[in-house]
mmCIF file of C-alpha atoms in Angstrom:
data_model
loop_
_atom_site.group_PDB
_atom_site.id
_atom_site.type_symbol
_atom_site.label_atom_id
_atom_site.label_comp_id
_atom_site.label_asym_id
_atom_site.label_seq_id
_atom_site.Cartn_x
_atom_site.Cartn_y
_atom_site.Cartn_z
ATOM 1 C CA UNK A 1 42.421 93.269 -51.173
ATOM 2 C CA UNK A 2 43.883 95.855 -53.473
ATOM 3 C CA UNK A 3 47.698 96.502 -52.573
ATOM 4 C CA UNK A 4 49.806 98.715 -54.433
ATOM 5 C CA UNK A 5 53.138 97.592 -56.059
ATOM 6 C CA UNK A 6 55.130 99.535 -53.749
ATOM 7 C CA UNK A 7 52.992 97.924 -50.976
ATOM 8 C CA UNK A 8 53.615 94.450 -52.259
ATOM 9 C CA UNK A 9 57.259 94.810 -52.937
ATOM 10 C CA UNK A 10 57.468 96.072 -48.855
ATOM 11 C CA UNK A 11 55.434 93.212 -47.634
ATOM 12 C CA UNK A 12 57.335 90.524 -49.706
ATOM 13 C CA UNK A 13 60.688 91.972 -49.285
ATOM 14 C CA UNK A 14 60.023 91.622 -45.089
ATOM 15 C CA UNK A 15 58.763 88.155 -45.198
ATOM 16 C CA UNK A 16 61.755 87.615 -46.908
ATOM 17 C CA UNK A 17 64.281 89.118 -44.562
ATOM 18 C CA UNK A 18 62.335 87.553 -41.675
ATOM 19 C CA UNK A 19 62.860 84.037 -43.460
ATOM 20 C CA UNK A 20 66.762 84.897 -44.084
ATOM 21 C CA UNK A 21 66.844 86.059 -39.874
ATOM 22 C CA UNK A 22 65.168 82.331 -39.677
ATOM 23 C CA UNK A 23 67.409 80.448 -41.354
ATOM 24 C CA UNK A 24 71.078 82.324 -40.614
ATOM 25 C CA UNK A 25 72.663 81.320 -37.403
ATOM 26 C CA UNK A 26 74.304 84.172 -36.801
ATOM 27 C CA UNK A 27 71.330 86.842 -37.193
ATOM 28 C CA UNK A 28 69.686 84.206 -34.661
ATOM 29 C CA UNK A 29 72.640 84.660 -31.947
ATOM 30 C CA UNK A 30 72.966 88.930 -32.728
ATOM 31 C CA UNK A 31 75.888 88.921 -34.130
ATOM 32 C CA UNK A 32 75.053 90.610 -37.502
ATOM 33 C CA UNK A 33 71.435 91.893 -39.209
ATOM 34 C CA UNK A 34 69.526 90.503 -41.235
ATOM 35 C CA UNK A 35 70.227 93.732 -43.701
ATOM 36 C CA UNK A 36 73.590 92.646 -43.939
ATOM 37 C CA UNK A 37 73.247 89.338 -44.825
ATOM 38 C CA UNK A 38 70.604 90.427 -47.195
ATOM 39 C CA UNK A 39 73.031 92.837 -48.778
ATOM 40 C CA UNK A 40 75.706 90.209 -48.824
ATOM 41 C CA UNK A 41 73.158 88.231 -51.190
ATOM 42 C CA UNK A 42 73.863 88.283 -54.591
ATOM 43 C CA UNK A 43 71.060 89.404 -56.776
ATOM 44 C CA UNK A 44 69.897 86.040 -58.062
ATOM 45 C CA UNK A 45 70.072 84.592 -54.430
ATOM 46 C CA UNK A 46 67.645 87.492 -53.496
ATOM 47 C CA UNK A 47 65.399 86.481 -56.051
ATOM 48 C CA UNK A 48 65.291 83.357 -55.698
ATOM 49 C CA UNK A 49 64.288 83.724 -52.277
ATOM 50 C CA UNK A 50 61.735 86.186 -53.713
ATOM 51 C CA UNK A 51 60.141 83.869 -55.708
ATOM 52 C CA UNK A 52 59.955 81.236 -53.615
ATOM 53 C CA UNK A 53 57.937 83.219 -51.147
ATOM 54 C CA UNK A 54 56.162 85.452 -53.235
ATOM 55 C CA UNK A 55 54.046 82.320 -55.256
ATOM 56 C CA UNK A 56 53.040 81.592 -51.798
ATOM 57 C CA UNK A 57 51.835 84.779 -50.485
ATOM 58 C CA UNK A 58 50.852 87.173 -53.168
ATOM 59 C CA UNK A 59 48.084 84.553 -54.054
ATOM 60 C CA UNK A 60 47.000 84.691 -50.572
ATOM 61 C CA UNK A 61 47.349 88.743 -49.960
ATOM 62 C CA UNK A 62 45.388 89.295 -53.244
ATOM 63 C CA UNK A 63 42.445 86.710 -51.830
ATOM 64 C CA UNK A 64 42.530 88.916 -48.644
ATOM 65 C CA UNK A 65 38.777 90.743 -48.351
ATOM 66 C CA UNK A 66 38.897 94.528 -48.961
ATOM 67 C CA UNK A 67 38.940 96.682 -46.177
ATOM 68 C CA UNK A 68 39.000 100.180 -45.557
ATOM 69 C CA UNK A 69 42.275 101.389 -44.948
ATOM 70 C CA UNK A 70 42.803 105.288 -43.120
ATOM 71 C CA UNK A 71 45.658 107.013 -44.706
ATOM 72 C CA UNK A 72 48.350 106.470 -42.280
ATOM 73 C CA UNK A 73 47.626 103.039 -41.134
ATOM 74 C CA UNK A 74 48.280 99.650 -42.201
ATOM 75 C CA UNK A 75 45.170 96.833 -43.072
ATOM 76 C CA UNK A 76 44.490 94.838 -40.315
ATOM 77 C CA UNK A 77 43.127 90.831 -41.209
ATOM 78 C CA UNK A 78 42.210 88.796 -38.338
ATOM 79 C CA UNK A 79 43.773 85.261 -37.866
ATOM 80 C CA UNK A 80 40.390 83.406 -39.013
ATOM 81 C CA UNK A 81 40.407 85.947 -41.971
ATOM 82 C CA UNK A 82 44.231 85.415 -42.954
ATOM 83 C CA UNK A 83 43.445 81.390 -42.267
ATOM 84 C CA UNK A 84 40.682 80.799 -44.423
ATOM 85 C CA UNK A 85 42.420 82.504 -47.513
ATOM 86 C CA UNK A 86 45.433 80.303 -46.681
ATOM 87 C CA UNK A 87 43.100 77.495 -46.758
ATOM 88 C CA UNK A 88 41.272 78.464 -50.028
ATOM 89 C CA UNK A 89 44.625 78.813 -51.838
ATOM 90 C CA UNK A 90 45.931 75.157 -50.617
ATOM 91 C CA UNK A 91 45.044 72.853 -52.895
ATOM 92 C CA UNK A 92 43.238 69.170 -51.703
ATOM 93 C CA UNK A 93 45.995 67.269 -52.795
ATOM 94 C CA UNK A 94 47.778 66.918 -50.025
ATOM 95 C CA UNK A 95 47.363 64.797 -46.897
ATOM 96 C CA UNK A 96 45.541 66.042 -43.541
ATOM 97 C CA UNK A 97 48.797 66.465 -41.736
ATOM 98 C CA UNK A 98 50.585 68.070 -44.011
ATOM 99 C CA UNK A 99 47.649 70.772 -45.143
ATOM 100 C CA UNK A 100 48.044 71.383 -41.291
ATOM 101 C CA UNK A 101 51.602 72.053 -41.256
ATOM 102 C CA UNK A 102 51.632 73.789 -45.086
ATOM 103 C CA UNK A 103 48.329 76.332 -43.691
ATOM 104 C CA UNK A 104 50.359 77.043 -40.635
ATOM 105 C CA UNK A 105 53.572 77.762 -42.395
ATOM 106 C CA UNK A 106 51.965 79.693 -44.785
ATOM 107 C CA UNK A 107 50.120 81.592 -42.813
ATOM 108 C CA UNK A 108 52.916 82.927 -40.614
ATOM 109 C CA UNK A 109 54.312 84.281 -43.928
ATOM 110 C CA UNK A 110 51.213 85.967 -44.671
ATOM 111 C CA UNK A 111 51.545 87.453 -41.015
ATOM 112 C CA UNK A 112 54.988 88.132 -41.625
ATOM 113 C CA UNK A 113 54.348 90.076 -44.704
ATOM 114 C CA UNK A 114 51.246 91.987 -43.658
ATOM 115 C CA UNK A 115 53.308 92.907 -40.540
ATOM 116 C CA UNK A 116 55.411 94.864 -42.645
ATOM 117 C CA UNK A 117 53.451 96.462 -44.937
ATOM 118 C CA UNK A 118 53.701 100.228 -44.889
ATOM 119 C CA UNK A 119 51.284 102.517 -43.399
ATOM 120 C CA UNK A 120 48.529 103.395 -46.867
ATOM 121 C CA UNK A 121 49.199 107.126 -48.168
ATOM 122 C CA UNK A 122 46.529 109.647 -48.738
ATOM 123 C CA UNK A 123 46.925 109.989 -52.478
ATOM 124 C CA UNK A 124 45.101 113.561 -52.427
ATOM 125 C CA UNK A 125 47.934 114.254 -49.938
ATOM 126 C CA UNK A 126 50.980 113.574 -52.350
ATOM 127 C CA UNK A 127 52.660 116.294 -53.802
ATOM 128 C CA UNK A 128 54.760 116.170 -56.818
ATOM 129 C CA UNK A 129 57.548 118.544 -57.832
ATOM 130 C CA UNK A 130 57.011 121.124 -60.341
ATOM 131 C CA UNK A 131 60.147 119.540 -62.728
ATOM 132 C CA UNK A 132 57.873 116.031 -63.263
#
């Protein structure tokens, strides 16, 4: 599938966040948002977070089939489409158990990511301002 940077950066940026939410206590109980504690990271915690996510998903949202996408809406994968990329991308190295727990892990990224991609803009639709 063809994403856009912009589309990417979304997608990796919310798997991200929805990792942080996983793994801080607090965001878990409703005491604070995840935005805050991702604004509380420093920039090199960010991106290591970043790119510990992104060599596991952008390798799986670029093996994604193309589909057409209306202007306004998001791509929608099913499950068996999302698994079988996860499983093409895993390599055979690893035992039967754990390529059960590593597709399933990965692919709730995936879903976490595609979940908040951005709705797809009609680029005949943009307008740009006379002073560009």
């Amino acid at each position: 599938m063809r994403f856009t940077e912009h589309e990417l950066t979304v997608a990796l940026t919310g798997a991200a966040k929805t990792m942080v939410a996983a793994g801080n206590k607090d965001v878990r109980k409703g005491r604070t948002s995840v935005d805050t504690v991702w604004d509380e990271m420093d920039r090199y915690q960010r991106y290591q977070m970043l790119e510990a996510i992104g060599s596991q998903v952008l390798p799986v949202l670029v093996a994604l089939p193309d589909v057409e996408v209306q202007a306004g809406t998001r791509p929608e994968f099913s499950t068996e489409q999302v698994l079988a990329c996860v499983e093409e991308q895993v390599g055979d190295d690893v035992g039967r158990m754990k390529r059960k727990v590593v597709v399933a892990s990965r692919a709730a990224l995936v879903r976490a990511a595609l979940d908040h991609l951005p709705p797809r803009q009609d680029p005949d639709a943009l307008i740009v301002p006379d002073h560009l």
